[in-house]
mmCIF file of C-alpha atoms in Angstrom:
data_model
loop_
_atom_site.group_PDB
_atom_site.id
_atom_site.type_symbol
_atom_site.label_atom_id
_atom_site.label_comp_id
_atom_site.label_asym_id
_atom_site.label_seq_id
_atom_site.Cartn_x
_atom_site.Cartn_y
_atom_site.Cartn_z
ATOM 1 C CA MET A 1 -62.653 212.287 128.047
ATOM 2 C CA THR A 2 -59.621 212.947 125.728
ATOM 3 C CA GLY A 3 -56.358 210.907 126.407
ATOM 4 C CA ALA A 4 -54.820 214.148 127.714
ATOM 5 C CA GLY A 5 -57.530 214.825 129.957
ATOM 6 C CA LYS A 6 -57.303 211.217 131.358
ATOM 7 C CA GLY A 7 -53.524 210.952 131.620
ATOM 8 C CA GLN A 8 -53.850 214.373 133.853
ATOM 9 C CA ASP A 9 -56.425 212.994 135.766
ATOM 10 C CA GLN A 10 -54.239 209.844 136.505
ATOM 11 C CA GLU A 11 -51.412 211.974 137.311
ATOM 12 C CA ARG A 12 -53.419 213.850 140.001
ATOM 13 C CA ALA A 13 -54.812 210.666 141.539
ATOM 14 C CA PHE A 14 -51.023 209.142 141.726
ATOM 15 C CA ARG A 15 -49.961 212.520 143.127
ATOM 16 C CA SER A 16 -52.636 212.299 145.695
ATOM 17 C CA VAL A 17 -51.775 208.818 146.540
ATOM 18 C CA ALA A 18 -48.202 209.331 146.703
ATOM 19 C CA GLY A 19 -48.876 212.529 149.132
ATOM 20 C CA ARG A 20 -49.889 210.022 151.966
ATOM 21 C CA PHE A 21 -46.203 209.333 152.178
ATOM 22 C CA ALA A 22 -44.679 212.087 154.370
ATOM 23 C CA THR A 23 -41.251 213.162 153.222
ATOM 24 C CA GLY A 24 -38.790 215.443 154.534
ATOM 25 C CA VAL A 25 -37.837 218.718 152.948
ATOM 26 C CA ALA A 26 -34.482 219.746 151.664
ATOM 27 C CA VAL A 27 -32.647 221.963 149.426
ATOM 28 C CA ALA A 28 -30.187 220.408 146.899
ATOM 29 C CA THR A 29 -27.603 222.872 145.481
ATOM 30 C CA ALA A 30 -24.627 222.987 143.080
ATOM 31 C CA VAL A 31 -22.416 225.683 141.691
ATOM 32 C CA GLY A 32 -23.408 226.495 138.122
ATOM 33 C CA PRO A 33 -21.825 228.896 135.649
ATOM 34 C CA ASP A 34 -23.782 231.784 136.740
ATOM 35 C CA GLY A 35 -23.190 230.905 140.473
ATOM 36 C CA PRO A 36 -25.255 228.959 143.063
ATOM 37 C CA VAL A 37 -28.108 226.888 141.545
ATOM 38 C CA GLY A 38 -30.700 225.281 144.062
ATOM 39 C CA MET A 39 -34.175 223.729 144.416
ATOM 40 C CA THR A 40 -36.585 222.112 146.775
ATOM 41 C CA VAL A 41 -36.447 218.344 146.817
ATOM 42 C CA ASN A 42 -38.405 215.797 148.766
ATOM 43 C CA SER A 43 -37.379 212.602 146.940
ATOM 44 C CA PHE A 44 -34.224 212.521 148.993
ATOM 45 C CA THR A 45 -33.124 209.664 151.033
ATOM 46 C CA THR A 46 -29.914 207.679 152.285
ATOM 47 C CA VAL A 47 -28.890 204.645 150.315
ATOM 48 C CA SER A 48 -25.766 203.077 152.021
ATOM 49 C CA LEU A 49 -24.036 203.427 155.188
ATOM 50 C CA SER A 50 -20.999 201.716 153.650
ATOM 51 C CA PRO A 51 -20.233 203.296 151.522
ATOM 52 C CA ARG A 52 -22.138 206.531 152.495
ATOM 53 C CA MET A 53 -24.418 207.496 149.845
ATOM 54 C CA LEU A 54 -27.845 209.179 149.189
ATOM 55 C CA LEU A 55 -30.133 209.982 146.258
ATOM 56 C CA VAL A 56 -32.302 212.882 145.224
ATOM 57 C CA CYS A 57 -34.425 213.015 142.238
ATOM 58 C CA LEU A 58 -34.352 215.994 140.204
ATOM 59 C CA ARG A 59 -36.360 216.953 136.557
ATOM 60 C CA ARG A 60 -34.169 215.896 133.882
ATOM 61 C CA ASP A 61 -34.368 219.495 132.612
ATOM 62 C CA CYS A 62 -33.610 221.474 135.677
ATOM 63 C CA ARG A 63 -30.462 223.835 135.989
ATOM 64 C CA LEU A 64 -29.463 221.992 138.902
ATOM 65 C CA LEU A 65 -28.820 218.510 137.227
ATOM 66 C CA GLY A 66 -27.296 220.265 134.495
ATOM 67 C CA ALA A 67 -24.647 222.115 137.041
ATOM 68 C CA VAL A 68 -24.262 218.549 138.994
ATOM 69 C CA ARG A 69 -23.203 217.168 135.571
ATOM 70 C CA ARG A 70 -20.474 220.021 134.853
ATOM 71 C CA THR A 71 -19.067 219.845 138.381
ATOM 72 C CA GLY A 72 -19.641 216.400 139.850
ATOM 73 C CA ARG A 73 -20.603 217.951 143.052
ATOM 74 C CA PHE A 74 -23.743 218.662 144.877
ATOM 75 C CA ALA A 75 -24.992 219.544 148.759
ATOM 76 C CA VAL A 76 -28.072 218.914 150.466
ATOM 77 C CA THR A 77 -29.468 220.936 153.321
ATOM 78 C CA VAL A 78 -32.450 219.516 155.203
ATOM 79 C CA LEU A 79 -34.839 222.353 156.147
ATOM 80 C CA GLY A 80 -36.138 223.025 159.727
ATOM 81 C CA ASP A 81 -39.658 223.404 160.319
ATOM 82 C CA ASP A 82 -39.190 226.915 160.561
ATOM 83 C CA GLN A 83 -38.145 227.356 156.976
ATOM 84 C CA ARG A 84 -41.369 226.985 154.875
ATOM 85 C CA GLU A 85 -40.371 230.351 153.180
ATOM 86 C CA GLU A 86 -37.392 229.021 151.908
ATOM 87 C CA ALA A 87 -38.917 225.796 150.898
ATOM 88 C CA ALA A 88 -41.326 227.688 148.617
ATOM 89 C CA TRP A 89 -38.818 230.188 147.494
ATOM 90 C CA PHE A 90 -36.207 227.207 146.006
ATOM 91 C CA ALA A 91 -39.340 225.816 144.735
ATOM 92 C CA SER A 92 -40.414 228.598 142.868
ATOM 93 C CA ARG A 93 -39.659 228.329 139.152
ATOM 94 C CA GLY A 94 -39.891 231.894 138.663
ATOM 95 C CA ARG A 95 -36.898 232.345 140.949
ATOM 96 C CA PRO A 96 -33.805 234.282 139.610
ATOM 97 C CA ALA A 97 -30.525 232.266 138.613
ATOM 98 C CA GLY A 98 -27.313 232.552 140.384
ATOM 99 C CA THR A 99 -26.725 234.835 143.084
ATOM 100 C CA ASP A 100 -29.904 236.844 143.090
ATOM 101 C CA GLY A 101 -31.761 233.318 143.567
ATOM 102 C CA PHE A 102 -29.950 232.887 147.060
ATOM 103 C CA ALA A 103 -30.778 236.904 147.969
ATOM 104 C CA GLY A 104 -31.661 236.850 151.725
ATOM 105 C CA VAL A 105 -30.792 233.445 152.225
ATOM 106 C CA ALA A 106 -28.022 232.392 154.883
ATOM 107 C CA TYR A 107 -25.454 230.221 153.185
ATOM 108 C CA ASP A 108 -21.935 229.457 152.919
ATOM 109 C CA ASP A 109 -19.857 227.163 150.808
ATOM 110 C CA GLU A 110 -19.930 223.639 151.736
ATOM 111 C CA ARG A 111 -16.345 222.342 153.031
ATOM 112 C CA ALA A 112 -15.792 219.316 150.700
ATOM 113 C CA THR A 113 -17.646 220.440 147.815
ATOM 114 C CA GLY A 114 -17.873 224.265 147.801
ATOM 115 C CA CYS A 115 -21.537 223.818 147.137
ATOM 116 C CA PRO A 116 -23.947 226.226 148.984
ATOM 117 C CA ARG A 117 -24.981 224.967 152.341
ATOM 118 C CA LEU A 118 -28.064 226.986 153.851
ATOM 119 C CA THR A 119 -26.662 227.538 157.213
ATOM 120 C CA ASP A 120 -30.253 227.804 158.985
ATOM 121 C CA GLY A 121 -31.115 224.389 157.865
ATOM 122 C CA VAL A 122 -30.864 221.476 160.539
ATOM 123 C CA ALA A 123 -28.529 219.213 158.606
ATOM 124 C CA TYR A 124 -26.414 218.783 155.284
ATOM 125 C CA PHE A 125 -24.391 216.477 153.334
ATOM 126 C CA GLY A 126 -21.961 217.278 150.911
ATOM 127 C CA CYS A 127 -21.257 214.948 147.852
ATOM 128 C CA GLU A 128 -19.702 213.615 144.874
ATOM 129 C CA ALA A 129 -22.107 212.784 141.947
ATOM 130 C CA VAL A 130 -21.821 209.047 141.108
ATOM 131 C CA SER A 131 -24.381 208.540 138.254
ATOM 132 C CA ALA A 132 -27.522 210.545 137.028
ATOM 133 C CA ASP A 133 -29.840 207.799 135.537
ATOM 134 C CA PRO A 134 -32.945 208.561 133.839
ATOM 135 C CA ALA A 135 -36.045 207.708 135.258
ATOM 136 C CA GLY A 136 -39.228 209.006 133.564
ATOM 137 C CA ASP A 137 -39.419 212.825 133.665
ATOM 138 C CA HIS A 138 -36.673 212.791 136.294
ATOM 139 C CA ALA A 139 -33.198 211.602 136.927
ATOM 140 C CA VAL A 140 -32.094 209.736 140.083
ATOM 141 C CA LEU A 141 -28.808 211.543 141.268
ATOM 142 C CA MET A 142 -26.672 209.135 143.351
ATOM 143 C CA GLY A 143 -24.225 210.874 145.384
ATOM 144 C CA ALA A 144 -21.263 209.679 147.442
ATOM 145 C CA VAL A 145 -21.411 211.273 151.047
ATOM 146 C CA ARG A 146 -18.096 213.418 151.491
ATOM 147 C CA SER A 147 -19.225 215.270 154.491
ATOM 148 C CA ALA A 148 -22.279 215.464 156.556
ATOM 149 C CA GLY A 149 -23.145 217.351 159.624
ATOM 150 C CA LEU A 150 -25.891 219.029 162.119
ATOM 151 C CA LEU A 151 -26.406 222.597 161.707
ATOM 152 C CA ARG A 152 -29.057 223.193 164.534
ATOM 153 C CA PRO A 153 -31.335 221.465 166.996
ATOM 154 C CA ALA A 154 -34.707 222.143 165.379
ATOM 155 C CA PRO A 155 -37.421 219.716 164.198
ATOM 156 C CA PRO A 156 -37.079 218.968 160.419
ATOM 157 C CA LEU A 157 -39.774 220.437 158.025
ATOM 158 C CA LEU A 158 -41.865 217.766 156.701
ATOM 159 C CA PHE A 159 -44.625 217.571 153.271
ATOM 160 C CA VAL A 160 -47.384 215.311 153.609
ATOM 161 C CA ASP A 161 -50.631 215.613 151.586
ATOM 162 C CA GLY A 162 -49.868 218.439 149.664
ATOM 163 C CA ASP A 163 -48.867 221.115 152.712
ATOM 164 C CA TYR A 164 -46.185 221.295 155.623
ATOM 165 C CA ALA A 165 -46.297 219.238 158.540
ATOM 166 C CA ARG A 166 -44.244 219.053 162.094
ATOM 167 C CA VAL A 167 -43.037 216.566 164.156
ATOM 168 C CA ALA A 168 -41.769 216.572 167.636
ATOM 169 C CA ALA A 169 -38.101 217.523 168.424
ATOM 170 C CA PRO A 170 -35.385 215.173 167.337
ATOM 171 C CA ARG A 171 -33.256 213.844 170.136
ATOM 172 C CA GLU A 172 -29.575 215.179 170.083
ATOM 173 C CA ALA A 173 -27.422 213.212 167.750
ATOM 174 C CA GLN A 174 -23.659 212.967 166.947
ATOM 175 C CA VAL A 175 -22.905 212.910 163.162
ATOM 176 C CA ALA A 176 -19.670 211.647 161.970
ATOM 177 C CA ARG A 177 -17.967 214.013 159.856
#
């Protein structure tokens, strides 16, 4: 086996093992020079309550990271379990750039950042970028949360073992805005 083949096998094995950990599915967004930019993410988590911070991991060569570096702002919309099509759309590398990439998707400008917020999601966060540190082929983007809120009382979309999954409906919650 060649070195490249062995590396690909190790990558597939790692992905399979890591896939056993269920994650939520969200769309991270920013405003780029050609309009809105967004992509599906599942490497997203809250980091701190005081101050309120979160992180999202992005490929170092993606348009979204470039837009965040230019503006210093981004938003994250947590998707509902009925938004598999949106998750797939924003994960597609062939999706058009700018406004065309958001065609048919309900969104508005998140109030604290001006970044797109998918209004059919279940929750959102508006963030000021704090840092974007290299981590292999990705960057760990840290954000200070400037606003957060619930959008609708639907279960979140999950991803596990390479496929989408569902959970029971979450209890109603109050979010500090």
